[in-house]
Coordinates of C-alpha atoms in Angstrom, one line a residue:
Chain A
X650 CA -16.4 21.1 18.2
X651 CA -16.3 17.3 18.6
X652 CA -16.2 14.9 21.6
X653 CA -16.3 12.2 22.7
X654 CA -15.8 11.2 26.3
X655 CA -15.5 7.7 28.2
X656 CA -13.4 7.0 31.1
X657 CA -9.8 6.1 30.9
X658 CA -10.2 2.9 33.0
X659 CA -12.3 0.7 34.7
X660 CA -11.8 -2.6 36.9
X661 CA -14.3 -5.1 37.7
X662 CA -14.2 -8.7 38.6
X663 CA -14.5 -12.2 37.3
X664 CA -18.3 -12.9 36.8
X665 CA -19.5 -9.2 37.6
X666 CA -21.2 -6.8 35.3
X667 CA -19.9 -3.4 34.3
X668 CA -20.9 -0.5 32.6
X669 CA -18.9 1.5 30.4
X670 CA -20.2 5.3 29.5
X671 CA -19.8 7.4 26.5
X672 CA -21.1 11.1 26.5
X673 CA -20.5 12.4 23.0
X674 CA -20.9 15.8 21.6
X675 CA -20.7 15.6 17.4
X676 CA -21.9 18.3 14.7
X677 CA -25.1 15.5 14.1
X678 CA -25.5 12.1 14.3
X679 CA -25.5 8.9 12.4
X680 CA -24.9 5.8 14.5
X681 CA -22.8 5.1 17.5
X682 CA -20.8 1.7 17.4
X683 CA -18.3 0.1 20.2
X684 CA -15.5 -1.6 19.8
X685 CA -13.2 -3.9 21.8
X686 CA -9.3 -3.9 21.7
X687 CA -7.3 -6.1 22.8
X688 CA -3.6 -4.7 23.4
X689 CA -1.6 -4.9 20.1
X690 CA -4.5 -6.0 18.1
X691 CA -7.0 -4.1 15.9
X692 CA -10.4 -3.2 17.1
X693 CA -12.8 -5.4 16.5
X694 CA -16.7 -4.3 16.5
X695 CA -19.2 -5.0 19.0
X696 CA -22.6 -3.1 18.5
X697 CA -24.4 -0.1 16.8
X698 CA -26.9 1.9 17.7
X699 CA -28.9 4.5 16.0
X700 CA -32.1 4.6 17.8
X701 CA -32.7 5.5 21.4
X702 CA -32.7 2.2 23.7
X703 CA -30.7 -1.0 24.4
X704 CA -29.6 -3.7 21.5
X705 CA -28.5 -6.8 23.2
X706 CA -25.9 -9.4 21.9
X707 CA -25.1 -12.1 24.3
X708 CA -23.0 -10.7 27.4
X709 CA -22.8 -7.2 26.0
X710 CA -25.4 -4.6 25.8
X711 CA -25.6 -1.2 24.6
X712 CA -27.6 1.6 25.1
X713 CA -28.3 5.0 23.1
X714 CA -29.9 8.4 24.1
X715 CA -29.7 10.8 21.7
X716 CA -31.2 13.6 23.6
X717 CA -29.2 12.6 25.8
X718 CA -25.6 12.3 23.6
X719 CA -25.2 9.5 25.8
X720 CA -24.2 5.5 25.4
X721 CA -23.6 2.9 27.6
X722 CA -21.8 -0.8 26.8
X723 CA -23.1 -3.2 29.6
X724 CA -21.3 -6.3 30.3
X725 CA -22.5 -9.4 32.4
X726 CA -20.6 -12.0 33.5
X727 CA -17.3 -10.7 32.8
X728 CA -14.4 -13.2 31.9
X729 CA -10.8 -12.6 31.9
X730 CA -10.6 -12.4 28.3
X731 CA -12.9 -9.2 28.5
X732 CA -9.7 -7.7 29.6
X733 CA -9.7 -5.0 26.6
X734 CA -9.8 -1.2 25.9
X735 CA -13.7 -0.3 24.6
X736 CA -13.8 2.4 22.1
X737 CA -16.9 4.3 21.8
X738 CA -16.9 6.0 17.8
X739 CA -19.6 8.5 16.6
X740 CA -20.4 8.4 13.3
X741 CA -21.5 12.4 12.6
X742 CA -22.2 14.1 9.4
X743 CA -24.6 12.4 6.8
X744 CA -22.6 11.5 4.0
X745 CA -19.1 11.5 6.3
X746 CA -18.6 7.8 6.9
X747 CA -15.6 8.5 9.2
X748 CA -15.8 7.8 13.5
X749 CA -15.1 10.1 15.7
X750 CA -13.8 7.7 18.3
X751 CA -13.1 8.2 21.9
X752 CA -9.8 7.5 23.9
X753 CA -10.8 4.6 24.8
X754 CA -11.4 2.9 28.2
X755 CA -9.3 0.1 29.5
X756 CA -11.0 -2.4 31.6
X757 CA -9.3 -4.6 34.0
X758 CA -10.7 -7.9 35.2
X759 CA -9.9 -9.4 38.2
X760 CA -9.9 -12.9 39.1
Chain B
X1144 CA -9.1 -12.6 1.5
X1145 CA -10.3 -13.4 4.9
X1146 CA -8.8 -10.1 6.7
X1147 CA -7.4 -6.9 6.3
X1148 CA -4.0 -7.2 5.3
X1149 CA -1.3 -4.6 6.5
X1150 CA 2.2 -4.8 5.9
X1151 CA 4.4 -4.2 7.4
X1152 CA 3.9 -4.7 11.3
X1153 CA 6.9 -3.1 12.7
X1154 CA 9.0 -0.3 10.8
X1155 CA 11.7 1.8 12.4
X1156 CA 12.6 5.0 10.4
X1157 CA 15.1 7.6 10.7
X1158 CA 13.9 11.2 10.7
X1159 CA 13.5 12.6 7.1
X1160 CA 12.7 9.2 5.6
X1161 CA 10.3 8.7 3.7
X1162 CA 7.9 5.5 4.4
X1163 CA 5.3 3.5 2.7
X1164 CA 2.4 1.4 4.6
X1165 CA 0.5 -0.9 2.8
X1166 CA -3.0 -2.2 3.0
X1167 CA -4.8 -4.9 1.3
X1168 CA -8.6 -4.8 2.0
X1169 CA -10.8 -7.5 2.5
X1170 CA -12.1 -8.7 -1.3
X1171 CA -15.1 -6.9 -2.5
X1172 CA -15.3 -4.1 0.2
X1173 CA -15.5 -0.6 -2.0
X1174 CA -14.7 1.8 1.5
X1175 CA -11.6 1.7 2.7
X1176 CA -10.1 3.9 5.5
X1177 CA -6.8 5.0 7.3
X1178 CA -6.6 5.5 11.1
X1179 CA -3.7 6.6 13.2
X1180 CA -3.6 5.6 16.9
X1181 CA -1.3 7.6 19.1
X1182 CA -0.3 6.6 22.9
X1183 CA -2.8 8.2 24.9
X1184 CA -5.2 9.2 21.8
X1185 CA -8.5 8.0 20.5
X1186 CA -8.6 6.8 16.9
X1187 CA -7.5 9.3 14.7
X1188 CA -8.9 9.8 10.9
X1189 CA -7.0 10.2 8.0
X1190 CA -8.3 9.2 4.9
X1191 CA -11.5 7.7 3.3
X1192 CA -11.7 6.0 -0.1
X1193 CA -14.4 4.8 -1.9
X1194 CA -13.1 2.8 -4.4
X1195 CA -10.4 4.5 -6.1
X1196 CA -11.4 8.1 -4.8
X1197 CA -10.8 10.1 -1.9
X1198 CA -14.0 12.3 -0.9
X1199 CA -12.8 12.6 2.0
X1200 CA -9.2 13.2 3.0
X1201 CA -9.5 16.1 5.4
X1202 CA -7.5 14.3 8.2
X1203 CA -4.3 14.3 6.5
X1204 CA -1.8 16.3 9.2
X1205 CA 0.3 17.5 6.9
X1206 CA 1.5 17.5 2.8
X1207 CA 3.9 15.1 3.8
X1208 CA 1.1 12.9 4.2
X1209 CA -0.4 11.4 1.2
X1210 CA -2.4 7.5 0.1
X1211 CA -3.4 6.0 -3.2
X1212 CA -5.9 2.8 -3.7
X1213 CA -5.7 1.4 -7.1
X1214 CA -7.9 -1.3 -8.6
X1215 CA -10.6 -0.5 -5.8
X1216 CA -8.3 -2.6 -3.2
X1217 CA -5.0 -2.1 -2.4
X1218 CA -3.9 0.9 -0.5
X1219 CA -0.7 2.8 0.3
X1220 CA -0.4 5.7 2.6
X1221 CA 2.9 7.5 2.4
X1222 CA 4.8 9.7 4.5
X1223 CA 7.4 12.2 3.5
X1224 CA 10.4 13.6 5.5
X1225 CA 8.9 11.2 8.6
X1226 CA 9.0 13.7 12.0
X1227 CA 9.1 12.1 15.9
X1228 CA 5.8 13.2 15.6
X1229 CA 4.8 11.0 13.5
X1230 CA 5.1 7.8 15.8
X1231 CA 2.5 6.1 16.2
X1232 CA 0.0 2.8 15.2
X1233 CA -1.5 3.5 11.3
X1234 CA -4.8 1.2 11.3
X1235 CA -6.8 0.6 8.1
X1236 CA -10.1 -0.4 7.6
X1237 CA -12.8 -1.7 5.0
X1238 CA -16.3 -2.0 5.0
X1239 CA -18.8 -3.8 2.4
X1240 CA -19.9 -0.1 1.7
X1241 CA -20.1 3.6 2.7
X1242 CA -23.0 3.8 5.2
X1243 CA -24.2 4.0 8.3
X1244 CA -25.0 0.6 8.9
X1245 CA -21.7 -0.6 8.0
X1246 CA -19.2 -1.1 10.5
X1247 CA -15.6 -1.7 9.8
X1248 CA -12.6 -4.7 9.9
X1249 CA -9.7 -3.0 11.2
X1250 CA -6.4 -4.3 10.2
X1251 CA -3.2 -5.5 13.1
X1252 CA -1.7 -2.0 11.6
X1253 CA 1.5 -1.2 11.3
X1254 CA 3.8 0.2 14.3
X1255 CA 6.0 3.1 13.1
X1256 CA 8.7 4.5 15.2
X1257 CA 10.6 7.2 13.9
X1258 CA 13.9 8.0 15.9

């Protein structure tokens, strides 16, 4: 089968860093991607990875073992407005361009 | 234009009603794709059209379920007989192209309630 797996939800505060995990188990593999939601908006993207190691965009990170089937989204200096649910998606099957998305994790940040 | 487009935000249907959702994708994006988001659950595929075809339309629940894209841009999805099940956040997407590379711009969805 299919899975993705994050944790439901996180709290940090103001100015910290978190990390967010993904473990992801997919019939093969074409890219991983993250995505931030705020509540009653759509997702927006943040980052792709389809090679092993860390791309790095500002505050936010993310980080890809394959062997692994296992992602991280850093974030450093965390603002209230990171306030969000992050989705981690997997995109599997050559040729199927659909996500397999996780449930999503909703991070809190405290002033 | 600039975003995805869905209309409309909010719809509250009786059970058995049918209901259309419309999207307009951004102009000159050939993938489009529907999403449903549930309380509780991850995203959800439905539907995957590249222009006006559908390779890919294997998340469908049900034959009550069915979308259309004409033109290569607008898309309706369409549900027959609605069910409480049925509740939930339909997102729609488009991408420049099909591909790994690519990722998407969601739409706000629409919210549909069926009581």
């Amino acid at each position: 089968g299919q899975n993705i797996d994050q944790p439901t939800e996180m709290t940090a505060t103001e100015g910290a860093i978190v990390q967010i995990n993904c473990t992801y188990q997919t019939s093969g593999f074409n890219g991983l991607f993250w995505y931030q939601q705020h509540a009653g908006e759509a997702p927006t993207f943040l980052s792709y990875n389809v090679l092993d190691g860390l791309e790095e965009k500002g505050r936010f990170s993310s980080f890809l073992s394959r062997s692994k089937g296992y992602s991280y989204l850093l974030l450093k200096e965390l603002q209230m407005k990171d306030s969000a649910s992050y989705l981690c998606a997997v995109r599997g099957l050559s040729g199927t361009y659909k996500y397999i998305f996780g449930t999503g994790t909703r991070l809190k940040v405290l002033a | 234009g600039a975003g995805v487009s869905q209309s409309p935000s909010n719809k509250v249907t009786e059970k058995g009603k049918d209901v259309e959702l419309r999207c307009d994708p951004i102009s000159g994006h050939t993938a489009l794709y529907w999403y449903r988001q549930s309380l509780g659950q991850g995203l959800e595929f439905l539907i995957y059209f590249q222009g006006n075809s559908a390779p890919d339309k294997s998340g469908l629940p049900s034959d009550r379920f069915s979308a259309e894209r004409t033109g290569g841009s607008v898309s309706t999805l369409t549900i027959q007989r609605t069910q409480q099940e049925d509740s939930a956040v339909y997102l729609c997407a488009s991408s420049i192209a099909a591909g790994p590379n690519y990722g998407y711009t969601f739409g706000s969805g629409t919210r549909l309630t069926v009581v």
